[in-house]
PDB file of C-alpha atoms in Angstrom:
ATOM      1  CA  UNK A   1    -118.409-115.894  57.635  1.00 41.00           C
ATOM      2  CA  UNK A   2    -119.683-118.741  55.349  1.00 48.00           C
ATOM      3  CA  UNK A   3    -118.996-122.017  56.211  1.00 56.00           C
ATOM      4  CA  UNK A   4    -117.740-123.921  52.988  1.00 69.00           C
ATOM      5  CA  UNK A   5    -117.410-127.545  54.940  1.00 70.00           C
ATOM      6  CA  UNK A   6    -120.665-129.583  55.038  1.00 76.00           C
ATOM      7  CA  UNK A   7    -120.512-132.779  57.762  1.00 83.00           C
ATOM      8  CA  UNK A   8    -123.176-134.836  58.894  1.00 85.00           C
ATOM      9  CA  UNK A   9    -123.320-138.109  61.258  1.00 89.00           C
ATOM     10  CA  UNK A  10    -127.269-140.094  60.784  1.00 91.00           C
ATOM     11  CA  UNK A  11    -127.742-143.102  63.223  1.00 92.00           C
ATOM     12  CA  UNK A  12    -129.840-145.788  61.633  1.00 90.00           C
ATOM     13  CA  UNK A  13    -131.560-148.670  63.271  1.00 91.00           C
ATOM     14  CA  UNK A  14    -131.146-151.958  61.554  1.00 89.00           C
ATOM     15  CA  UNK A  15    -134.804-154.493  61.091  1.00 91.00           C
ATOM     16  CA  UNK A  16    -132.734-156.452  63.855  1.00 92.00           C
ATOM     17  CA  UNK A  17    -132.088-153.480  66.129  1.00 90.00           C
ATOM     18  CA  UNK A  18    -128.277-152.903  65.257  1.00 90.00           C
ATOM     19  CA  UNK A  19    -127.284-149.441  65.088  1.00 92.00           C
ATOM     20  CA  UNK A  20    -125.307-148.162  62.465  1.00 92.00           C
ATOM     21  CA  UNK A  21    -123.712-144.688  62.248  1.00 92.00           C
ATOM     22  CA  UNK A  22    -123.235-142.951  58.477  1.00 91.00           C
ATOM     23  CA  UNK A  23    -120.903-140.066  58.090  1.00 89.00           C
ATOM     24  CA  UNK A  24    -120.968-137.986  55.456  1.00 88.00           C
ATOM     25  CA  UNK A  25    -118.203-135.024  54.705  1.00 86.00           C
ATOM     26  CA  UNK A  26    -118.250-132.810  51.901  1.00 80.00           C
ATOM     27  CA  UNK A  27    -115.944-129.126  51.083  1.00 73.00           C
ATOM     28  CA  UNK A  28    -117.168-126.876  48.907  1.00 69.00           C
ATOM     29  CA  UNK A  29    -119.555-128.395  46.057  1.00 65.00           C
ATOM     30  CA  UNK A  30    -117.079-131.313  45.747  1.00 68.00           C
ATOM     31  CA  UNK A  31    -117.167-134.354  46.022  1.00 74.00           C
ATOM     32  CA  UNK A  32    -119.317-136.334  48.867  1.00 75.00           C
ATOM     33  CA  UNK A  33    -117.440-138.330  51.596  1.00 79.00           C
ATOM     34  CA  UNK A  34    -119.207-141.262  53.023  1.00 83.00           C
ATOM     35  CA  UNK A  35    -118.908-143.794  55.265  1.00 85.00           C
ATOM     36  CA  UNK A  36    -120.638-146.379  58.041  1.00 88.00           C
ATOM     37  CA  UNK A  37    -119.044-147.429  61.043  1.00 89.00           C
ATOM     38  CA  UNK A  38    -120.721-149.185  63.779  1.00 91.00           C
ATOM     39  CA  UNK A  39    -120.051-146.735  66.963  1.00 91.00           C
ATOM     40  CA  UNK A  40    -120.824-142.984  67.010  1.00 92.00           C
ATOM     41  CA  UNK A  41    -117.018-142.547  68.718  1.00 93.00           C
ATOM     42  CA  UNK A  42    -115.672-144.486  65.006  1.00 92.00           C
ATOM     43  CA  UNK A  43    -117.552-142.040  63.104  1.00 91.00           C
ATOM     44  CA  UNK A  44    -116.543-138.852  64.775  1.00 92.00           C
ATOM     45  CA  UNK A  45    -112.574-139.767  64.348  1.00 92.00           C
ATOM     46  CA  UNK A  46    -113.956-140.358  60.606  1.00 87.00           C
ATOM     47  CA  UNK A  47    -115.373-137.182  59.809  1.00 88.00           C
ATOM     48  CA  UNK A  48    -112.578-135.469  62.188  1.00 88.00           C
ATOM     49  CA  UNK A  49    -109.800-136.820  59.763  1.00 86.00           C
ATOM     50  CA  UNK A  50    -111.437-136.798  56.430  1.00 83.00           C
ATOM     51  CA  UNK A  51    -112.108-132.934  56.844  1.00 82.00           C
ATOM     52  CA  UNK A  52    -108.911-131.842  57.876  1.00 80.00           C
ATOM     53  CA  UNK A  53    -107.474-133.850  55.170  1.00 77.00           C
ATOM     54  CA  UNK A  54    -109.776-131.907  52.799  1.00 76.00           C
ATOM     55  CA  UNK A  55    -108.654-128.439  54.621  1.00 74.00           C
ATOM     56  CA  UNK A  56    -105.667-129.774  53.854  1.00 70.00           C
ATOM     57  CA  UNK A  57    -106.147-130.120  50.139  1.00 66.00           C
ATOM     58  CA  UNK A  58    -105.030-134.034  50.707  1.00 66.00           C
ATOM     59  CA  UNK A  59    -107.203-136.351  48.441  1.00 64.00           C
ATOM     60  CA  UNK A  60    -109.452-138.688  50.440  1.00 62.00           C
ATOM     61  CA  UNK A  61    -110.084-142.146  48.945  1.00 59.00           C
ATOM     62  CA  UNK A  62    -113.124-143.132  47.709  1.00 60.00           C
ATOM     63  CA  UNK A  63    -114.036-146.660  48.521  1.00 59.00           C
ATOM     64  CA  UNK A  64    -113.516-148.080  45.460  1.00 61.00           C
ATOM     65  CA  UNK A  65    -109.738-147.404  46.176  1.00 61.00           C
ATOM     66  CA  UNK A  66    -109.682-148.821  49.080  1.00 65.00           C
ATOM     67  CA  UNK A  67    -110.729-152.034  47.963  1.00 76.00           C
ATOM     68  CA  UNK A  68    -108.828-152.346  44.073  1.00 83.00           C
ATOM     69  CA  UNK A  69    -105.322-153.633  43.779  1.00 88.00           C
ATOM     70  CA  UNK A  70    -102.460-152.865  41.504  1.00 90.00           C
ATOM     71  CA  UNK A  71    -103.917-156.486  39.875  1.00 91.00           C
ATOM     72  CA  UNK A  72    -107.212-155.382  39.043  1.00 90.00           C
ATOM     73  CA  UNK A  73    -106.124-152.448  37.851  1.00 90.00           C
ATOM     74  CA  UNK A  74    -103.347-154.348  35.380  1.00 92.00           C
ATOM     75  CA  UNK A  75    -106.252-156.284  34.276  1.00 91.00           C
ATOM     76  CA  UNK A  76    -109.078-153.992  33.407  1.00 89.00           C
ATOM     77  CA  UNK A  77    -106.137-151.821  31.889  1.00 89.00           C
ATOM     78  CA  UNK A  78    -104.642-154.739  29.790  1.00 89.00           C
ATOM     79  CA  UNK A  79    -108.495-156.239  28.516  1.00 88.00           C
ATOM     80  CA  UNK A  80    -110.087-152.359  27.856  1.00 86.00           C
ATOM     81  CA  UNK A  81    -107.337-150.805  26.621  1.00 86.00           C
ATOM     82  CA  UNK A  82    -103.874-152.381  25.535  1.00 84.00           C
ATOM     83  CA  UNK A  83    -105.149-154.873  23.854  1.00 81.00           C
ATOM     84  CA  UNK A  84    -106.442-151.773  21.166  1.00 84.00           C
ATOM     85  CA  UNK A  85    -102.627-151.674  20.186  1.00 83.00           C
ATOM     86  CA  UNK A  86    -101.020-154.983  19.073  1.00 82.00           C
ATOM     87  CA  UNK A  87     -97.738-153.416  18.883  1.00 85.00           C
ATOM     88  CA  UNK A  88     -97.238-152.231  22.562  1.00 84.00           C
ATOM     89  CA  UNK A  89     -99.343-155.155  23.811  1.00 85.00           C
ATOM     90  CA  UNK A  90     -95.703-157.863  24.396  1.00 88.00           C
ATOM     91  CA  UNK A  91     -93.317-154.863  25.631  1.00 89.00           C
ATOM     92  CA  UNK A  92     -96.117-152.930  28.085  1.00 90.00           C
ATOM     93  CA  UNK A  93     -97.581-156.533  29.143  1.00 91.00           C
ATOM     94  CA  UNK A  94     -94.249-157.652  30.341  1.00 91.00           C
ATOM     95  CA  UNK A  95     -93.419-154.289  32.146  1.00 93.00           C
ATOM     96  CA  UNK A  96     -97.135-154.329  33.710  1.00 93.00           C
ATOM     97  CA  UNK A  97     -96.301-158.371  34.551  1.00 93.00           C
ATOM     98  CA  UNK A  98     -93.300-157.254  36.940  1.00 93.00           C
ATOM     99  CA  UNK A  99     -95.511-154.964  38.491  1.00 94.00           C
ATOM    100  CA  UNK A 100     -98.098-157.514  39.720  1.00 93.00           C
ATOM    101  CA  UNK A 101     -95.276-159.896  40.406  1.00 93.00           C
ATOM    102  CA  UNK A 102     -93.942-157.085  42.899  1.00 92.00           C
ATOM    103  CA  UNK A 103     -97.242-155.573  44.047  1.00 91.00           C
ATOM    104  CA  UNK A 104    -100.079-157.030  42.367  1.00 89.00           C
ATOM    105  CA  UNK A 105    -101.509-157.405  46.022  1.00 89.00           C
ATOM    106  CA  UNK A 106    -101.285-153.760  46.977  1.00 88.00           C
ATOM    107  CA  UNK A 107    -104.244-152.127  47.563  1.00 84.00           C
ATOM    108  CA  UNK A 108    -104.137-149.218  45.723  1.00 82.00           C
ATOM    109  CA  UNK A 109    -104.254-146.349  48.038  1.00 77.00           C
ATOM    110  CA  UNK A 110    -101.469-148.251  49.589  1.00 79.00           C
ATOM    111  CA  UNK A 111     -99.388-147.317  46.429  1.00 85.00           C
ATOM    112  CA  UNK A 112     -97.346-144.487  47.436  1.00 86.00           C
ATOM    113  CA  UNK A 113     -94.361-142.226  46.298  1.00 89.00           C
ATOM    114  CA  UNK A 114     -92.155-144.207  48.743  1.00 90.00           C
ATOM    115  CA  UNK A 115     -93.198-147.547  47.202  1.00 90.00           C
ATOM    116  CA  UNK A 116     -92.262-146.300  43.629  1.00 92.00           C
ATOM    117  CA  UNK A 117     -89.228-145.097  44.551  1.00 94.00           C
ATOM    118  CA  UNK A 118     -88.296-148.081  45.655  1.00 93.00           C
ATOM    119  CA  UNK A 119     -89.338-149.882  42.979  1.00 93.00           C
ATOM    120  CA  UNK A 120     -87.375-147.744  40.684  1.00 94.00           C
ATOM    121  CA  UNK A 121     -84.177-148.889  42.698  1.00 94.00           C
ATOM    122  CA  UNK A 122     -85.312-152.325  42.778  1.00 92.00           C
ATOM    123  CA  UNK A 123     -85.471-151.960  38.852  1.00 92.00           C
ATOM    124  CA  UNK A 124     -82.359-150.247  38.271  1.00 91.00           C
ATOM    125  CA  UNK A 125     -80.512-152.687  40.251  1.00 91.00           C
ATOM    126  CA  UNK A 126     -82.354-156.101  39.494  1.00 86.00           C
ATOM    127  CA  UNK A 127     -81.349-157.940  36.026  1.00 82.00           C
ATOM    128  CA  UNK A 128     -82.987-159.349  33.281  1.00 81.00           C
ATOM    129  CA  UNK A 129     -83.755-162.581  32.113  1.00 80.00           C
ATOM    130  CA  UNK A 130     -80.891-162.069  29.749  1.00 86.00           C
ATOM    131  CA  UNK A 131     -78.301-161.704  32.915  1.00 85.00           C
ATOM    132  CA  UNK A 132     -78.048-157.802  31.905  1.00 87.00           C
ATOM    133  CA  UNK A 133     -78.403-154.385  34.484  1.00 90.00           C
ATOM    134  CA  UNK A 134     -81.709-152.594  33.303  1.00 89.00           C
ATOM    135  CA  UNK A 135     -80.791-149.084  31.709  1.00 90.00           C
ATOM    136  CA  UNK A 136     -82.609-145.884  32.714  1.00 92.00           C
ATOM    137  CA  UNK A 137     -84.342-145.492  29.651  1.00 93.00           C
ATOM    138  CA  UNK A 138     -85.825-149.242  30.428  1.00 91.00           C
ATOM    139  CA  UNK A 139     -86.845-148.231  33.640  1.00 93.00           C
ATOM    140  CA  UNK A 140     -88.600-145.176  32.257  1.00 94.00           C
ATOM    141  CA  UNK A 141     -90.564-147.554  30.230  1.00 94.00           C
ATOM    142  CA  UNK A 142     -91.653-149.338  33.355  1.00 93.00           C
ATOM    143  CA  UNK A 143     -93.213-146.316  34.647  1.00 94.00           C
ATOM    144  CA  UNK A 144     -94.391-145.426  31.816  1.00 93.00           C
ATOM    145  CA  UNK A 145     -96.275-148.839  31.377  1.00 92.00           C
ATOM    146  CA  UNK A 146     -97.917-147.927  34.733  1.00 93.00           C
ATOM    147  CA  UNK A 147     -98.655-144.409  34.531  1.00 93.00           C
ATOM    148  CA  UNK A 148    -100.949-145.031  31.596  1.00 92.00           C
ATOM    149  CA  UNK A 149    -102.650-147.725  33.590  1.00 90.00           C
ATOM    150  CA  UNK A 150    -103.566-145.012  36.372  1.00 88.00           C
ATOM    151  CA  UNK A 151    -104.297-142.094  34.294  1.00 90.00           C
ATOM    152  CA  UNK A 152    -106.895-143.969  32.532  1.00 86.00           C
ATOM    153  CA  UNK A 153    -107.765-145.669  35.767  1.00 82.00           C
ATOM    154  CA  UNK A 154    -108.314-142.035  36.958  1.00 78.00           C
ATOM    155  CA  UNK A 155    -110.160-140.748  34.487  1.00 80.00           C
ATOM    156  CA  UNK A 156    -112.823-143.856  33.851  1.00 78.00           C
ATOM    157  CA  UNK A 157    -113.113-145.161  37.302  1.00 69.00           C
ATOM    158  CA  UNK A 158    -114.190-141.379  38.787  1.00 57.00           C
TER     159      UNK A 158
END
């Protein structure tokens, strides 16, 4: 039987004598999985996880996730890209502006289908500046507003 995982656990030793553990996971010819942790028990649990999550089909973040919020993403999505299209730039900047107010601080790999469910509610029954009940087709346009910020967050950031 072929074995279509690849995992690997190298100890290094530091100029000051620290040890260091790197982990590295892979499946298939995707994508490499790596990591350094600073016990050989911490690394283990690592590659454990990561590979069943990969059996799994579940995508593992890479660390670049784990580190960008929903801000920096609203940022480098506002300066790179809305700001190509004057027309959208007041309606999608104030739909990406409630967004950060609500969870600019979220890391996001923290951003879940919970979380946007809840901020759908949240929408739907918050008002306006204007004193008026947000209408589905509004809230659609919130979404919207942030779906285009992670698809081309997705596809540039890879």
């Amino acid at each position: 039987m072929k074995k279509d995982s690849y995992r690997c656990i190298r100890e290094y030793v530091k100029k000051d004598g620290s040890v260091t553990y790197h982990a590295e996971v892979r499946r298939g010819l995707g994508k490499h999985h790596r990591e350094s942790f600073k016990t050989l028990t911490e690394a283990k649990n690592w590659v454990r996880k990561t590979e069943s999550a990969l059996l799994e089909g579940q995508q593992v973040p890479d660390n670049k996730a784990r580190k960008l919020t929903l801000n920096d993403l609203i940022d480098q999505y506002i300066r790179l890209h809305l700001n190509k299209y004057p027309k959208r730039l007041k309606d999608q900047t104030a739909h990406l502006n409630w967004w950060r107010e609500q969870y600019g601080t979220r890391i996001l790999v923290n951003i879940t289908s919970g979380l946007l469910a809840e901020a759908r509610e949240d929408l739907l029954n918050g008002m306006t500046a204007r004193k008026l009940q947000r209408t589905n087709s509004t809230v659609n346009r919130y979404f919207s507003s942030l779906s285009k910020a992670f698809t081309l967050a997705y596809q540039e950031w890879q």
